[in-house]
Amino acid sequence: EASASVLVLRACLALLASPVYLLSFLGVWEPFCRKVFFPFILDKISVVHDKKSKKHKQELFRNLPDFRGPSGELKLLEIGTGSGSNFQFYPPGCKVTCTDINPNFQQSLSKNMKKNQHLQYERFLVAAGEDLSQVPSGSVDAVVCTLVLCSVHSVSSTLREVLRVLRPGGAFYFLEHVAAEHSSWKYFWQQVCYPTWKLVFAGCCLTRELWKNLEEAKFSELKIQHINVVLPWTPIKPHIMGYGVK
């Protein structure tokens, strides 16, 4: 339930972004966003985000090799691979299956694949996190998801799919931006930006309390850390990272 000042500021922001709202109304924005704008802008944002989150990701993925399967191989599935900015953190010989709902990251993705020849790339699936039906149950040792749960249609269905494709004892790794403390200015601005941000950035929701979804999912063990990743001029500073074991 947004306060009056939130609603007024939302209207001001919508006015500033009115060309986007108009294009959206005409049905032009969504395909343009998916094909051109979002891959382009995500490329730029992820360069900054990668710099700021590098040490967090190094720490997060440090124990990935512990989850190798009985054969000694590590089969990893990434949800929302995008341009492949996580490849550098995966251990040598890791077999990677990439999935993304948007197939338009090809250029930056192949650049990152060339850069990270220490991995084996199994296949690329165009799939939403909520529907990984092309992946057999219990077939992967690790699932990775960074900055993706903010824009899936259903977080709980996505986590159900994660648990389905993981083998028992496999792990789900995440690093996601989340809602700020409700009494904070950060949360106030997240609420103001919410509708316009969601439209401009391909369905990205600013105020999800993803730690609650993770706690409700059926992981046998769950480690969550609340951290800050400062992206200048954006309302997405609070993040969570960690992993859950099936």
XYZ file of C-alpha atoms in Angstrom:
246
model
C 0.000 0.000 0.000
C 1.938 2.930 -1.364
C 1.765 6.305 0.382
C 0.566 9.478 -1.365
C 4.110 10.797 -1.821
C 5.152 7.514 -3.466
C 2.207 7.769 -5.871
C 2.980 11.395 -6.771
C 6.648 10.615 -7.433
C 5.676 7.510 -9.414
C 3.504 9.709 -11.641
C 6.399 12.149 -12.164
C 8.695 9.301 -13.140
C 6.070 7.860 -15.495
C 5.814 11.288 -17.111
C 9.582 11.370 -17.676
C 9.391 7.876 -19.166
C 6.204 8.573 -21.139
C 7.787 7.706 -24.534
C 8.490 4.197 -23.187
C 4.938 3.884 -21.839
C 3.589 4.972 -25.222
C 5.766 2.469 -27.112
C 4.658 -0.191 -24.664
C 1.014 0.691 -25.254
C 1.622 0.378 -29.017
C 3.241 -3.031 -28.512
C 6.624 -1.841 -29.809
C 8.630 -1.548 -26.587
C 8.651 -5.176 -25.458
C 10.181 -6.713 -28.622
C 12.635 -3.789 -28.931
C 13.573 -4.123 -25.269
C 14.120 -7.880 -25.570
C 16.159 -7.743 -28.790
C 18.097 -4.496 -28.539
C 17.766 -2.381 -25.413
C 17.969 -4.968 -22.627
C 20.985 -6.935 -23.977
C 22.756 -3.607 -24.617
C 21.974 -2.042 -21.231
C 22.578 -5.286 -19.327
C 26.006 -5.496 -20.932
C 26.819 -2.028 -19.591
C 25.294 -2.645 -16.141
C 26.958 -6.023 -15.729
C 30.401 -4.514 -16.341
C 29.825 -2.252 -13.330
C 28.040 -4.939 -11.296
C 30.814 -7.482 -12.028
C 33.466 -5.073 -10.730
C 31.485 -4.367 -7.575
C 30.476 -7.992 -6.921
C 33.677 -9.759 -7.998
C 34.974 -10.483 -4.503
C 31.489 -11.608 -3.401
C 31.260 -14.000 -6.357
C 34.756 -15.376 -5.709
C 33.707 -16.107 -2.145
C 30.308 -17.494 -3.210
C 31.632 -19.951 -5.802
C 34.739 -20.992 -3.872
C 33.205 -24.290 -2.712
C 31.627 -25.232 -6.074
C 34.141 -28.085 -6.607
C 32.837 -29.727 -3.382
C 29.622 -30.566 -5.224
C 31.198 -32.678 -7.983
C 29.123 -35.761 -8.785
C 30.201 -39.330 -7.914
C 32.006 -39.499 -11.302
C 34.203 -36.547 -10.318
C 32.548 -34.296 -12.924
C 30.779 -31.072 -12.086
C 27.627 -30.616 -14.161
C 26.357 -27.080 -13.781
C 23.192 -25.462 -15.086
C 22.907 -21.687 -15.161
C 19.483 -20.024 -15.201
C 19.491 -16.688 -17.036
C 23.052 -16.944 -18.335
C 22.759 -13.605 -20.172
C 26.210 -12.671 -21.436
C 27.983 -15.301 -19.324
C 29.611 -13.041 -16.752
C 29.790 -15.899 -14.203
C 31.901 -18.222 -16.382
C 35.181 -16.877 -14.976
C 34.238 -18.150 -11.496
C 33.513 -21.780 -12.454
C 36.181 -24.441 -11.830
C 38.177 -25.906 -14.758
C 36.531 -28.810 -16.581
C 33.072 -27.839 -15.328
C 30.338 -28.881 -17.794
C 28.005 -25.934 -18.290
C 24.447 -25.895 -19.626
C 23.314 -22.324 -20.323
C 19.653 -21.305 -20.221
C 18.034 -17.949 -20.847
C 14.519 -16.851 -21.739
C 16.085 -14.257 -24.068
C 18.242 -15.619 -26.928
C 19.556 -12.171 -27.884
C 22.779 -12.171 -25.858
C 24.678 -14.201 -28.499
C 27.390 -11.609 -29.182
C 28.585 -11.000 -25.637
C 27.941 -14.649 -24.720
C 30.270 -16.021 -27.390
C 32.883 -13.435 -26.376
C 32.753 -14.742 -22.788
C 32.849 -18.368 -23.964
C 36.037 -17.666 -25.925
C 37.531 -15.972 -22.871
C 36.741 -18.945 -20.621
C 38.110 -21.974 -22.425
C 38.623 -23.785 -19.105
C 34.945 -24.843 -19.232
C 33.045 -27.354 -21.370
C 29.884 -25.838 -22.805
C 27.251 -28.554 -23.161
C 24.277 -26.725 -24.666
C 22.248 -23.538 -24.723
C 18.518 -23.759 -24.005
C 16.012 -20.990 -24.543
C 13.925 -21.561 -21.419
C 12.277 -19.715 -18.553
C 13.372 -20.510 -15.008
C 9.859 -21.766 -14.252
C 10.017 -24.350 -17.045
C 13.244 -26.317 -17.390
C 11.410 -29.334 -18.833
C 14.254 -29.888 -21.338
C 16.499 -30.775 -18.388
C 16.022 -34.271 -16.862
C 15.256 -34.523 -13.124
C 18.246 -35.067 -10.837
C 20.709 -34.539 -13.698
C 22.895 -31.655 -12.467
C 25.259 -31.139 -9.527
C 24.838 -27.373 -9.259
C 22.420 -24.694 -10.429
C 23.487 -21.048 -10.540
C 21.229 -18.018 -10.709
C 22.468 -14.416 -10.373
C 20.267 -11.329 -10.815
C 17.491 -13.422 -12.342
C 14.936 -14.130 -9.590
C 13.970 -10.440 -9.677
C 12.364 -10.920 -13.091
C 10.959 -14.471 -13.206
C 7.143 -14.640 -13.204
C 7.080 -17.010 -10.255
C 9.943 -17.381 -7.789
C 8.435 -20.442 -6.117
C 7.928 -22.326 -9.419
C 11.510 -21.503 -10.401
C 12.838 -22.867 -7.104
C 10.710 -26.005 -7.553
C 12.347 -26.533 -10.961
C 15.797 -25.940 -9.418
C 15.145 -28.654 -6.835
C 13.811 -30.999 -9.494
C 16.857 -30.806 -11.799
C 19.395 -31.020 -8.938
C 20.631 -34.423 -7.848
C 20.221 -35.150 -4.111
C 23.122 -33.403 -2.348
C 23.500 -30.910 -5.232
C 23.581 -27.159 -4.593
C 21.789 -24.035 -5.783
C 23.905 -20.845 -5.813
C 22.329 -17.387 -5.879
C 23.230 -13.712 -5.779
C 20.215 -11.431 -6.123
C 19.169 -7.878 -5.377
C 16.282 -7.633 -2.903
C 13.947 -5.214 -1.144
C 15.554 -2.808 1.297
C 14.563 -2.457 4.955
C 10.936 -1.227 4.937
C 11.602 1.789 7.157
C 14.506 2.988 4.966
C 14.756 5.688 2.322
C 16.129 3.016 -0.002
C 12.832 1.145 0.219
C 10.907 4.383 -0.349
C 12.812 4.953 -3.625
C 12.416 1.316 -4.620
C 8.646 1.791 -4.335
C 8.759 5.032 -6.334
C 10.807 3.488 -9.159
C 9.011 0.124 -9.152
C 6.474 0.420 -12.062
C 8.733 2.355 -14.450
C 11.806 0.270 -13.590
C 9.852 -2.933 -14.206
C 8.712 -1.699 -17.621
C 12.110 -0.393 -18.731
C 14.179 -3.323 -17.428
C 12.258 -6.294 -18.828
C 10.134 -7.167 -15.802
C 12.730 -6.613 -13.063
C 10.982 -6.237 -9.654
C 12.727 -4.081 -7.062
C 10.909 -5.096 -3.886
C 11.060 -8.905 -3.779
C 12.007 -10.380 -0.408
C 13.681 -13.377 -1.994
C 15.173 -14.709 1.240
C 11.601 -15.622 2.277
C 11.043 -17.680 -0.906
C 14.359 -19.451 -0.334
C 13.467 -20.222 3.277
C 10.111 -21.653 2.151
C 11.675 -23.871 -0.549
C 12.598 -27.384 0.544
C 16.389 -27.121 0.864
C 17.987 -29.430 3.419
C 20.584 -26.769 4.217
C 20.526 -23.053 3.382
C 23.170 -20.371 3.809
C 22.079 -16.775 3.146
C 24.184 -13.664 3.568
C 22.803 -10.124 3.302
C 25.296 -7.867 1.506
C 25.406 -4.481 -0.222
C 26.496 -4.032 -3.829
C 26.513 -0.333 -4.596
C 25.448 0.519 -8.126
C 25.545 4.315 -8.429
C 22.220 5.952 -9.327
C 20.205 2.753 -8.980
C 17.789 1.561 -6.262
C 19.364 -1.911 -6.070
C 21.958 -1.808 -3.293
C 20.732 -4.567 -0.914
C 21.579 -8.087 -2.145
C 21.544 -11.603 -0.799
C 23.946 -14.380 -1.699
C 24.509 -17.949 -0.660
C 23.606 -21.498 -1.533
C 21.024 -24.156 -0.698
C 21.634 -27.907 -0.708
C 18.982 -30.341 -1.949
